[in-house]
Coordinates of N, CA, C and O in Angstrom, one line a residue:
X30 N -4.6 0.2 10.8 CA -5.0 -1.0 10.4 C -5.0 -1.3 9.1 O -5.3 -0.5 8.2
X31 N -4.5 -2.4 8.7 CA -4.2 -2.8 7.2 C -5.5 -3.4 6.6 O -6.1 -4.4 7.3
X32 N -5.7 -3.1 5.5 CA -6.8 -3.7 4.8 C -6.2 -4.7 3.7 O -6.8 -4.9 2.7
X33 N -4.8 -5.0 3.9 CA -4.2 -6.0 2.9 C -3.9 -7.2 3.7 O -3.2 -7.1 4.6
X34 N -4.3 -8.3 3.2 CA -3.8 -9.6 3.8 C -3.2 -10.6 3.0 O -3.7 -10.7 1.8
X35 N -2.1 -11.1 3.5 CA -1.3 -12.1 2.8 C -1.9 -13.6 3.3 O -1.8 -13.6 4.4
X36 N -2.4 -14.2 2.3 CA -3.0 -15.6 2.6 C -2.1 -16.6 1.9 O -2.2 -16.9 0.8
X37 N -1.1 -17.1 2.7 CA -0.2 -18.0 2.2 C 0.6 -18.7 3.4 O 0.8 -18.2 4.4
X38 N 0.9 -20.0 3.2 CA 1.4 -20.8 4.2 C 2.9 -21.0 4.1 O 3.6 -21.4 5.0
X39 N 3.5 -20.7 2.8 CA 4.9 -20.9 2.6 C 5.7 -19.6 3.2 O 5.0 -18.6 3.4
X40 N 6.9 -20.1 3.4 CA 7.8 -18.9 3.9 C 8.6 -18.4 2.8 O 8.8 -19.1 1.7
X41 N 9.1 -17.1 2.8 CA 9.8 -16.5 1.8 C 11.3 -16.3 2.0 O 11.5 -16.1 3.1
X42 N 12.1 -16.2 1.0 CA 13.5 -15.9 1.1 C 13.4 -14.4 1.4 O 12.3 -13.6 1.3
X43 N 14.3 -13.8 1.9 CA 14.4 -12.3 2.3 C 14.2 -11.5 0.9 O 13.6 -10.5 0.9
X44 N 14.8 -12.0 -0.2 CA 14.6 -11.2 -1.4 C 13.1 -11.3 -1.9 O 12.4 -10.2 -2.4
X45 N 12.4 -12.5 -1.7 CA 11.1 -12.7 -2.1 C 10.2 -11.9 -1.3 O 9.2 -11.2 -1.7
X46 N 10.5 -11.9 0.0 CA 9.6 -11.1 1.2 C 9.9 -9.5 0.6 O 8.6 -8.8 0.9
X47 N 10.8 -9.1 0.2 CA 11.0 -7.6 -0.1 C 10.0 -7.3 -1.3 O 9.2 -6.3 -1.0
X48 N 9.8 -8.3 -2.2 CA 8.7 -8.0 -3.3 C 7.3 -8.0 -2.7 O 6.6 -7.2 -3.0
X49 N 7.1 -9.0 -1.9 CA 5.8 -9.3 -1.3 C 5.4 -7.8 -0.5 O 4.3 -7.3 -0.7
X50 N 6.5 -7.4 0.3 CA 6.2 -6.3 1.2 C 6.0 -5.1 0.4 O 5.1 -4.1 0.8
X51 N 6.6 -4.7 -0.8 CA 6.4 -3.7 -1.7 C 4.9 -3.8 -2.3 O 4.2 -2.8 -2.2
X52 N 4.6 -4.9 -2.7 CA 3.2 -5.2 -3.3 C 2.1 -4.8 -2.1 O 1.1 -4.3 -2.6
X53 N 2.3 -5.2 -1.0 CA 1.5 -5.0 0.1 C 1.3 -3.5 0.4 O 0.2 -3.0 0.7
X54 N 2.4 -2.9 0.4 CA 2.6 -1.5 0.7 C 1.8 -0.6 -0.5 O 1.3 0.3 -0.2
X55 N 2.0 -1.1 -1.7 CA 1.4 -0.6 -2.9 C -0.1 -0.7 -2.8 O -0.9 0.3 -2.9
X56 N -0.5 -1.9 -2.5 CA -2.2 -2.0 -2.2 C -2.7 -1.1 -1.1 O -3.7 -0.6 -1.3
X57 N -2.0 -1.0 0.1 CA -2.4 -0.1 1.1 C -2.4 1.3 0.7 O -3.3 2.0 1.1
X58 N -1.6 1.7 0.0 CA -1.5 3.0 -0.5 C -2.7 3.3 -1.5 O -3.1 4.4 -1.6
X59 N -3.1 2.3 -2.3 CA -4.4 2.5 -3.2 C -5.3 2.6 -2.3 O -6.3 3.5 -2.5
X60 N -5.6 1.9 -1.2 CA -6.7 2.0 -0.2 C -6.8 3.3 0.4 O -7.8 4.0 0.6
X61 N -5.6 3.9 0.9 CA -5.5 5.0 1.6 C -5.5 6.2 0.6 O -5.6 7.3 1.1
X62 N -5.5 6.1 -0.7 CA -5.4 7.1 -1.6 C -4.1 8.0 -1.4 O -4.2 9.2 -1.6
X63 N -3.1 7.2 -1.2 CA -1.9 8.0 -0.9 C -1.2 8.3 -2.2 O -0.4 7.5 -2.7
X64 N -1.7 9.3 -2.9 CA -1.1 9.6 -4.2 C 0.3 9.9 -4.3 O 1.0 9.5 -5.3
X65 N 0.9 10.6 -3.2 CA 2.3 10.9 -3.3 C 3.2 9.4 -3.2 O 4.0 9.2 -4.0
X66 N 2.7 8.5 -2.2 CA 3.3 7.2 -2.2 C 3.3 6.4 -3.4 O 4.2 5.8 -3.9
X67 N 2.1 6.3 -4.1 CA 1.7 5.7 -5.4 C 2.5 6.2 -6.4 O 3.2 5.4 -7.2
X68 N 2.8 7.6 -6.5 CA 3.4 8.2 -7.5 C 5.0 7.7 -7.4 O 5.7 7.5 -8.5
X69 N 5.5 7.7 -6.2 CA 6.9 7.2 -6.0 C 7.0 5.7 -6.2 O 8.1 5.3 -6.6
X70 N 6.0 5.0 -6.0 CA 6.2 3.4 -6.2 C 5.9 2.9 -7.7 O 6.4 1.8 -8.0
X71 N 5.3 3.7 -8.5 CA 4.9 3.2 -9.9 C 5.8 4.1 -10.8 O 6.0 5.3 -10.7
X72 N 6.6 3.3 -11.6 CA 7.6 3.9 -12.6 C 6.7 4.5 -13.6 O 5.6 4.4 -13.8
X73 N 7.3 5.5 -14.2 CA 6.8 6.3 -15.4 C 6.8 5.3 -16.7 O 7.9 5.4 -17.2
X74 N 5.8 4.7 -16.9 CA 5.9 3.7 -18.1 C 4.7 4.3 -18.9 O 3.8 5.0 -18.4
X75 N 4.7 4.0 -20.2 CA 3.8 4.4 -21.2 C 2.4 4.1 -21.0 O 1.6 4.9 -20.9
X76 N 2.1 2.8 -20.5 CA 0.8 2.4 -20.2 C 0.8 1.5 -19.0 O 1.7 0.6 -18.6
X77 N -0.2 1.9 -17.9 CA -0.4 1.1 -16.8 C -1.6 0.4 -16.9 O -2.6 1.0 -17.4
X78 N -1.8 -0.8 -16.5 CA -3.0 -1.4 -16.5 C -3.6 -1.6 -15.1 O -3.3 -2.0 -14.2
X79 N -4.9 -1.1 -15.1 CA -5.6 -1.2 -13.8 C -6.4 -2.2 -13.7 O -6.4 -3.1 -14.5
X80 N -7.0 -2.3 -12.4 CA -8.0 -3.6 -12.3 C -8.9 -3.9 -13.2 O -9.4 -5.1 -13.2
X81 N -9.6 -3.1 -13.8 CA -10.5 -3.2 -14.9 C -10.0 -3.7 -16.2 O -10.6 -3.9 -17.0
X82 N -8.6 -3.9 -16.3 CA -7.9 -4.4 -17.4 C -7.6 -3.3 -18.5 O -7.2 -3.5 -19.5
X83 N -8.1 -1.9 -18.0 CA -7.9 -0.9 -19.1 C -6.3 -0.3 -18.9 O -5.9 -0.1 -17.8
X84 N -5.8 -0.1 -20.1 CA -4.6 0.6 -20.3 C -4.9 1.9 -20.2 O -5.7 2.5 -20.7
X85 N -3.9 2.6 -19.3 CA -3.9 4.1 -19.1 C -2.6 4.5 -18.7 O -1.8 3.7 -18.2
X86 N -2.3 5.8 -18.7 CA -1.2 6.4 -18.3 C -1.2 6.2 -16.7 O -2.1 6.3 -16.1
X87 N -0.1 6.6 -16.2 CA 0.0 6.6 -14.8 C -0.7 7.7 -14.1 O -1.3 7.5 -13.2
X88 N -0.4 8.9 -14.9 CA -1.3 10.1 -14.3 C -2.8 9.8 -14.4 O -3.3 10.2 -13.6
X89 N -3.2 9.2 -15.4 CA -4.9 9.0 -15.5 C -5.2 8.1 -14.4 O -6.2 8.2 -13.7
X90 N -4.4 7.0 -14.1 CA -4.7 6.0 -13.1 C -4.7 6.7 -11.7 O -5.6 6.6 -11.0
X91 N -3.7 7.4 -11.5 CA -3.5 8.3 -10.2 C -4.7 9.3 -10.0 O -5.2 9.5 -9.0
X92 N -4.9 9.9 -11.3 CA -6.2 10.9 -11.2 C -7.5 10.0 -10.8 O -8.2 10.7 -9.9
X93 N -7.7 8.9 -11.3 CA -9.0 8.1 -10.9 C -9.0 7.6 -9.6 O -10.0 7.6 -8.8
X94 N -7.8 7.4 -9.0 CA -7.6 7.2 -7.5 C -8.0 8.3 -6.7 O -9.0 8.4 -5.9
X95 N -7.5 9.4 -7.1 CA -7.6 10.9 -6.4 C -9.0 11.2 -6.4 O -9.6 11.9 -5.5
X96 N -9.8 11.1 -7.6 CA -11.1 11.7 -7.8 C -12.3 10.7 -7.3 O -13.5 11.1 -7.3
X97 N -11.7 9.6 -6.8 CA -12.9 8.7 -6.4 C -13.4 7.8 -7.3 O -14.4 7.0 -7.0
X98 N -13.1 7.9 -8.6 CA -13.7 7.0 -9.7 C -13.2 5.6 -9.2 O -14.1 4.7 -9.3
X99 N -12.0 5.2 -8.9 CA -11.6 4.0 -8.3 C -11.4 4.1 -6.8 O -10.6 4.9 -6.5
X100 N -12.0 3.2 -6.2 CA -11.9 3.3 -4.8 C -11.6 1.7 -4.3 O -12.4 0.8 -4.5
X101 N -10.3 1.5 -4.0 CA -9.9 0.2 -3.4 C -10.1 0.1 -1.9 O -9.9 1.1 -1.2
X102 N -10.9 -1.0 -1.4 CA -11.3 -1.0 -0.3 C -10.5 -2.1 0.6 O -10.4 -2.0 1.8
X103 N -10.2 -3.3 -0.1 CA -9.7 -4.4 0.6 C -8.9 -5.4 -0.4 O -9.5 -5.5 -1.6
X104 N -7.7 -5.8 0.0 CA -7.0 -6.8 -0.8 C -6.8 -8.2 0.0 O -6.2 -7.9 1.2
X105 N -6.8 -9.3 -0.5 CA -6.3 -10.3 -0.1 C -5.4 -11.1 -1.1 O -5.8 -11.3 -2.3
X106 N -4.1 -11.3 -0.7 CA -3.0 -11.9 -1.8 C -3.0 -13.4 -1.5 O -2.7 -13.8 -0.3
X107 N -3.3 -14.1 -2.5 CA -3.3 -15.5 -2.3 C -2.3 -16.3 -2.9 O -2.1 -16.3 -4.2
X108 N -1.5 -17.0 -2.2 CA -0.3 -17.8 -2.4 C 0.5 -17.1 -3.7 O 0.7 -17.7 -4.6
X109 N 1.2 -16.0 -3.3 CA 2.1 -15.5 -4.5 C 3.3 -16.3 -4.6 O 3.8 -16.9 -3.8
X110 N 3.8 -16.1 -6.0 CA 4.9 -16.7 -6.4 C 5.9 -15.6 -6.9 O 5.4 -14.6 -7.6
X111 N 7.1 -15.6 -6.5 CA 8.1 -14.3 -6.8 C 9.0 -15.1 -7.9 O 9.7 -16.1 -7.5
X112 N 9.3 -14.3 -9.0 CA 10.3 -14.8 -10.0 C 11.2 -13.5 -10.3 O 10.7 -12.5 -10.4
X113 N 12.6 -13.9 -10.2 CA 13.5 -12.9 -10.6 C 14.0 -13.0 -11.8 O 14.6 -14.1 -12.2
X114 N 14.0 -12.1 -12.8 CA 14.8 -12.1 -14.0 C 16.3 -11.7 -13.9 O 17.1 -12.5 -14.6
X115 N 16.6 -10.9 -12.9 CA 17.9 -10.7 -12.5 C 17.9 -9.8 -11.2 O 16.7 -9.8 -10.5
X116 N 18.9 -9.2 -10.8 CA 19.1 -8.4 -9.7 C 18.1 -7.1 -9.7 O 17.8 -6.5 -8.6
X117 N 17.6 -6.8 -10.7 CA 16.9 -5.4 -10.9 C 15.4 -5.5 -11.4 O 14.9 -4.7 -11.8
X118 N 15.2 -6.9 -11.6 CA 13.8 -7.2 -12.2 C 13.1 -8.3 -11.8 O 13.8 -9.4 -11.5
X119 N 11.9 -8.3 -11.3 CA 11.2 -9.3 -10.8 C 9.7 -9.4 -11.0 O 9.3 -8.2 -11.5
X120 N 9.1 -10.4 -10.9 CA 7.5 -10.4 -11.0 C 6.8 -11.2 -9.8 O 7.5 -12.2 -9.2
X121 N 5.8 -10.8 -9.4 CA 4.9 -11.4 -8.4 C 3.8 -11.9 -9.1 O 3.1 -11.2 -10.0
X122 N 3.4 -13.3 -8.9 CA 2.1 -13.7 -9.6 C 1.3 -14.2 -8.5 O 1.7 -15.1 -7.6
X123 N 0.0 -13.9 -8.5 CA -0.8 -14.4 -7.4 C -2.2 -14.1 -7.9 O -2.5 -13.3 -8.8
X124 N -3.1 -14.8 -7.4 CA -4.5 -14.6 -7.4 C -4.8 -13.4 -6.3 O -4.3 -13.6 -5.2
X125 N -5.6 -12.4 -6.5 CA -5.7 -11.3 -5.6 C -7.3 -11.1 -5.6 O -8.0 -10.9 -6.6
X126 N -7.7 -11.3 -4.5 CA -9.2 -11.1 -4.1 C -9.4 -9.7 -3.6 O -8.7 -9.3 -2.6
X127 N -10.1 -8.7 -4.3 CA -10.1 -7.4 -3.8 C -11.8 -7.0 -3.9 O -12.5 -7.4 -4.7
X128 N -11.8 -6.1 -3.1 CA -13.1 -5.3 -3.0 C -12.9 -3.9 -3.4 O -11.9 -3.1 -2.9
X129 N -13.6 -3.4 -4.4 CA -13.3 -2.2 -5.0 C -14.7 -1.5 -5.2 O -15.6 -2.1 -5.5
X130 N -14.7 -0.2 -5.4 CA -15.9 0.5 -5.7 C -15.5 1.4 -7.0 O -14.5 2.2 -6.8
X131 N -16.3 1.1 -8.0 CA -15.9 1.8 -9.3 C -17.2 2.5 -9.5 O -18.3 2.0 -9.8
X132 N -17.0 3.9 -9.8 CA -18.2 4.8 -10.1 C -19.5 4.4 -9.2 O -20.5 4.3 -9.5
X133 N -19.2 4.3 -7.8 CA -20.2 4.0 -6.9 C -20.8 2.6 -6.8 O -21.6 2.3 -6.1
X134 N -20.3 1.7 -7.6 CA -20.7 0.4 -7.6 C -19.6 -0.4 -7.1 O -18.4 -0.5 -7.5
X135 N -20.1 -1.2 -5.9 CA -19.2 -2.1 -5.2 C -18.9 -3.4 -5.9 O -19.9 -4.0 -6.2
X136 N -17.8 -3.9 -6.1 CA -17.6 -5.3 -6.8 C -16.5 -6.0 -6.0 O -15.6 -5.5 -5.2
X137 N -16.7 -7.3 -5.9 CA -15.7 -8.3 -5.3 C -15.2 -9.0 -6.6 O -15.8 -9.5 -7.4
X138 N -13.8 -9.0 -6.8 CA -13.3 -9.4 -8.0 C -12.2 -10.4 -7.3 O -11.4 -10.0 -6.4
X139 N -12.0 -11.5 -8.1 CA -10.7 -12.4 -7.9 C -9.8 -12.1 -9.2 O -10.3 -12.4 -10.4
X140 N -8.7 -11.6 -9.1 CA -7.8 -11.3 -10.2 C -6.7 -12.3 -10.3 O -6.0 -12.4 -9.3
X141 N -6.3 -12.5 -11.4 CA -5.1 -13.3 -11.7 C -4.0 -12.1 -11.9 O -4.0 -11.6 -13.1
X142 N -3.2 -11.8 -11.1 CA -2.4 -10.6 -11.1 C -1.0 -11.0 -11.5 O -0.5 -12.1 -10.9
X143 N -0.3 -10.4 -12.3 CA 1.0 -10.5 -12.5 C 1.6 -9.0 -12.5 O 1.2 -8.1 -13.2
X144 N 2.4 -8.8 -11.5 CA 3.1 -7.5 -11.2 C 4.6 -7.6 -11.6 O 5.4 -8.4 -10.9
X145 N 4.9 -6.6 -12.4 CA 6.4 -6.5 -12.6 C 7.0 -5.3 -11.8 O 6.4 -4.3 -11.6
X146 N 8.3 -5.7 -11.4 CA 8.8 -4.8 -10.6 C 10.4 -4.5 -11.2 O 10.9 -5.3 -11.7
X147 N 10.8 -3.3 -11.0 CA 12.1 -3.0 -11.5 C 12.8 -2.2 -10.3 O 12.1 -1.4 -9.7
X148 N 14.0 -2.3 -10.2 CA 14.8 -1.4 -9.2 C 15.1 -0.1 -9.8 O 15.6 0.0 -10.9
X149 N 14.8 0.8 -8.9 CA 15.1 2.3 -9.5 C 15.5 3.1 -8.1 O 14.8 3.0 -7.2
X150 N 16.8 3.6 -8.2 CA 17.6 4.1 -7.0 C 17.5 3.1 -5.7 O 17.2 3.6 -4.8
X151 N 17.9 2.0 -6.2 CA 18.1 0.8 -5.0 C 16.6 0.5 -4.4 O 16.6 -0.2 -3.3
X152 N 15.5 1.0 -5.0 CA 14.1 0.7 -4.3 C 13.5 -0.1 -5.4 O 13.4 0.3 -6.6
X153 N 12.7 -1.2 -5.0 CA 11.7 -1.8 -5.8 C 10.6 -1.0 -6.3 O 9.8 -0.4 -5.3
X154 N 10.2 -0.9 -7.6 CA 9.1 0.1 -8.1 C 8.3 -1.0 -8.9 O 8.8 -1.8 -9.6
X155 N 7.0 -0.6 -9.2 CA 6.1 -1.3 -10.0 C 6.1 -0.6 -11.3 O 5.9 0.5 -11.5
X156 N 6.3 -1.6 -12.3 CA 6.4 -1.1 -13.7 C 5.2 -1.7 -14.6 O 4.9 -1.1 -15.8
X157 N 4.6 -2.5 -14.0 CA 3.3 -3.1 -14.8 C 2.5 -3.9 -13.9 O 3.0 -4.6 -12.9
X158 N 1.3 -3.7 -13.7 CA 0.3 -4.5 -13.1 C -0.9 -4.9 -14.0 O -1.7 -4.3 -14.4
X159 N -0.8 -6.4 -14.3 CA -1.7 -6.9 -15.2 C -2.7 -7.7 -14.3 O -2.4 -8.7 -13.5
X160 N -3.9 -7.7 -14.8 CA -5.1 -8.3 -14.0 C -5.9 -8.9 -15.2 O -6.1 -8.6 -16.1

């Protein structure tokens, strides 16, 4: 059962749907604490921004997912817009309603998310997640 919901009435082109699908898969991997999948989906970038707005390394982010500091519980993606820079770079812009537990405190957050994607080995990967 998925804890990721797309709340949108518009239909997407095939290219746009690919990006939406990757973002939804990413969010489900966060909920499932699937560190192998997350490691595969996030590019090795100098700084990754988590839901708290904190800049951190990919390894630090994944460590906080694995040790239970960050617990993602549910995501609702609200009316995403997809923009392509070229065939190898895209962005998803959406409000994301999420339920998260940080250090045992449960929060409900609505985040203005901008997610940057880059193609790596013919797969879309996340290079930045700004909230």
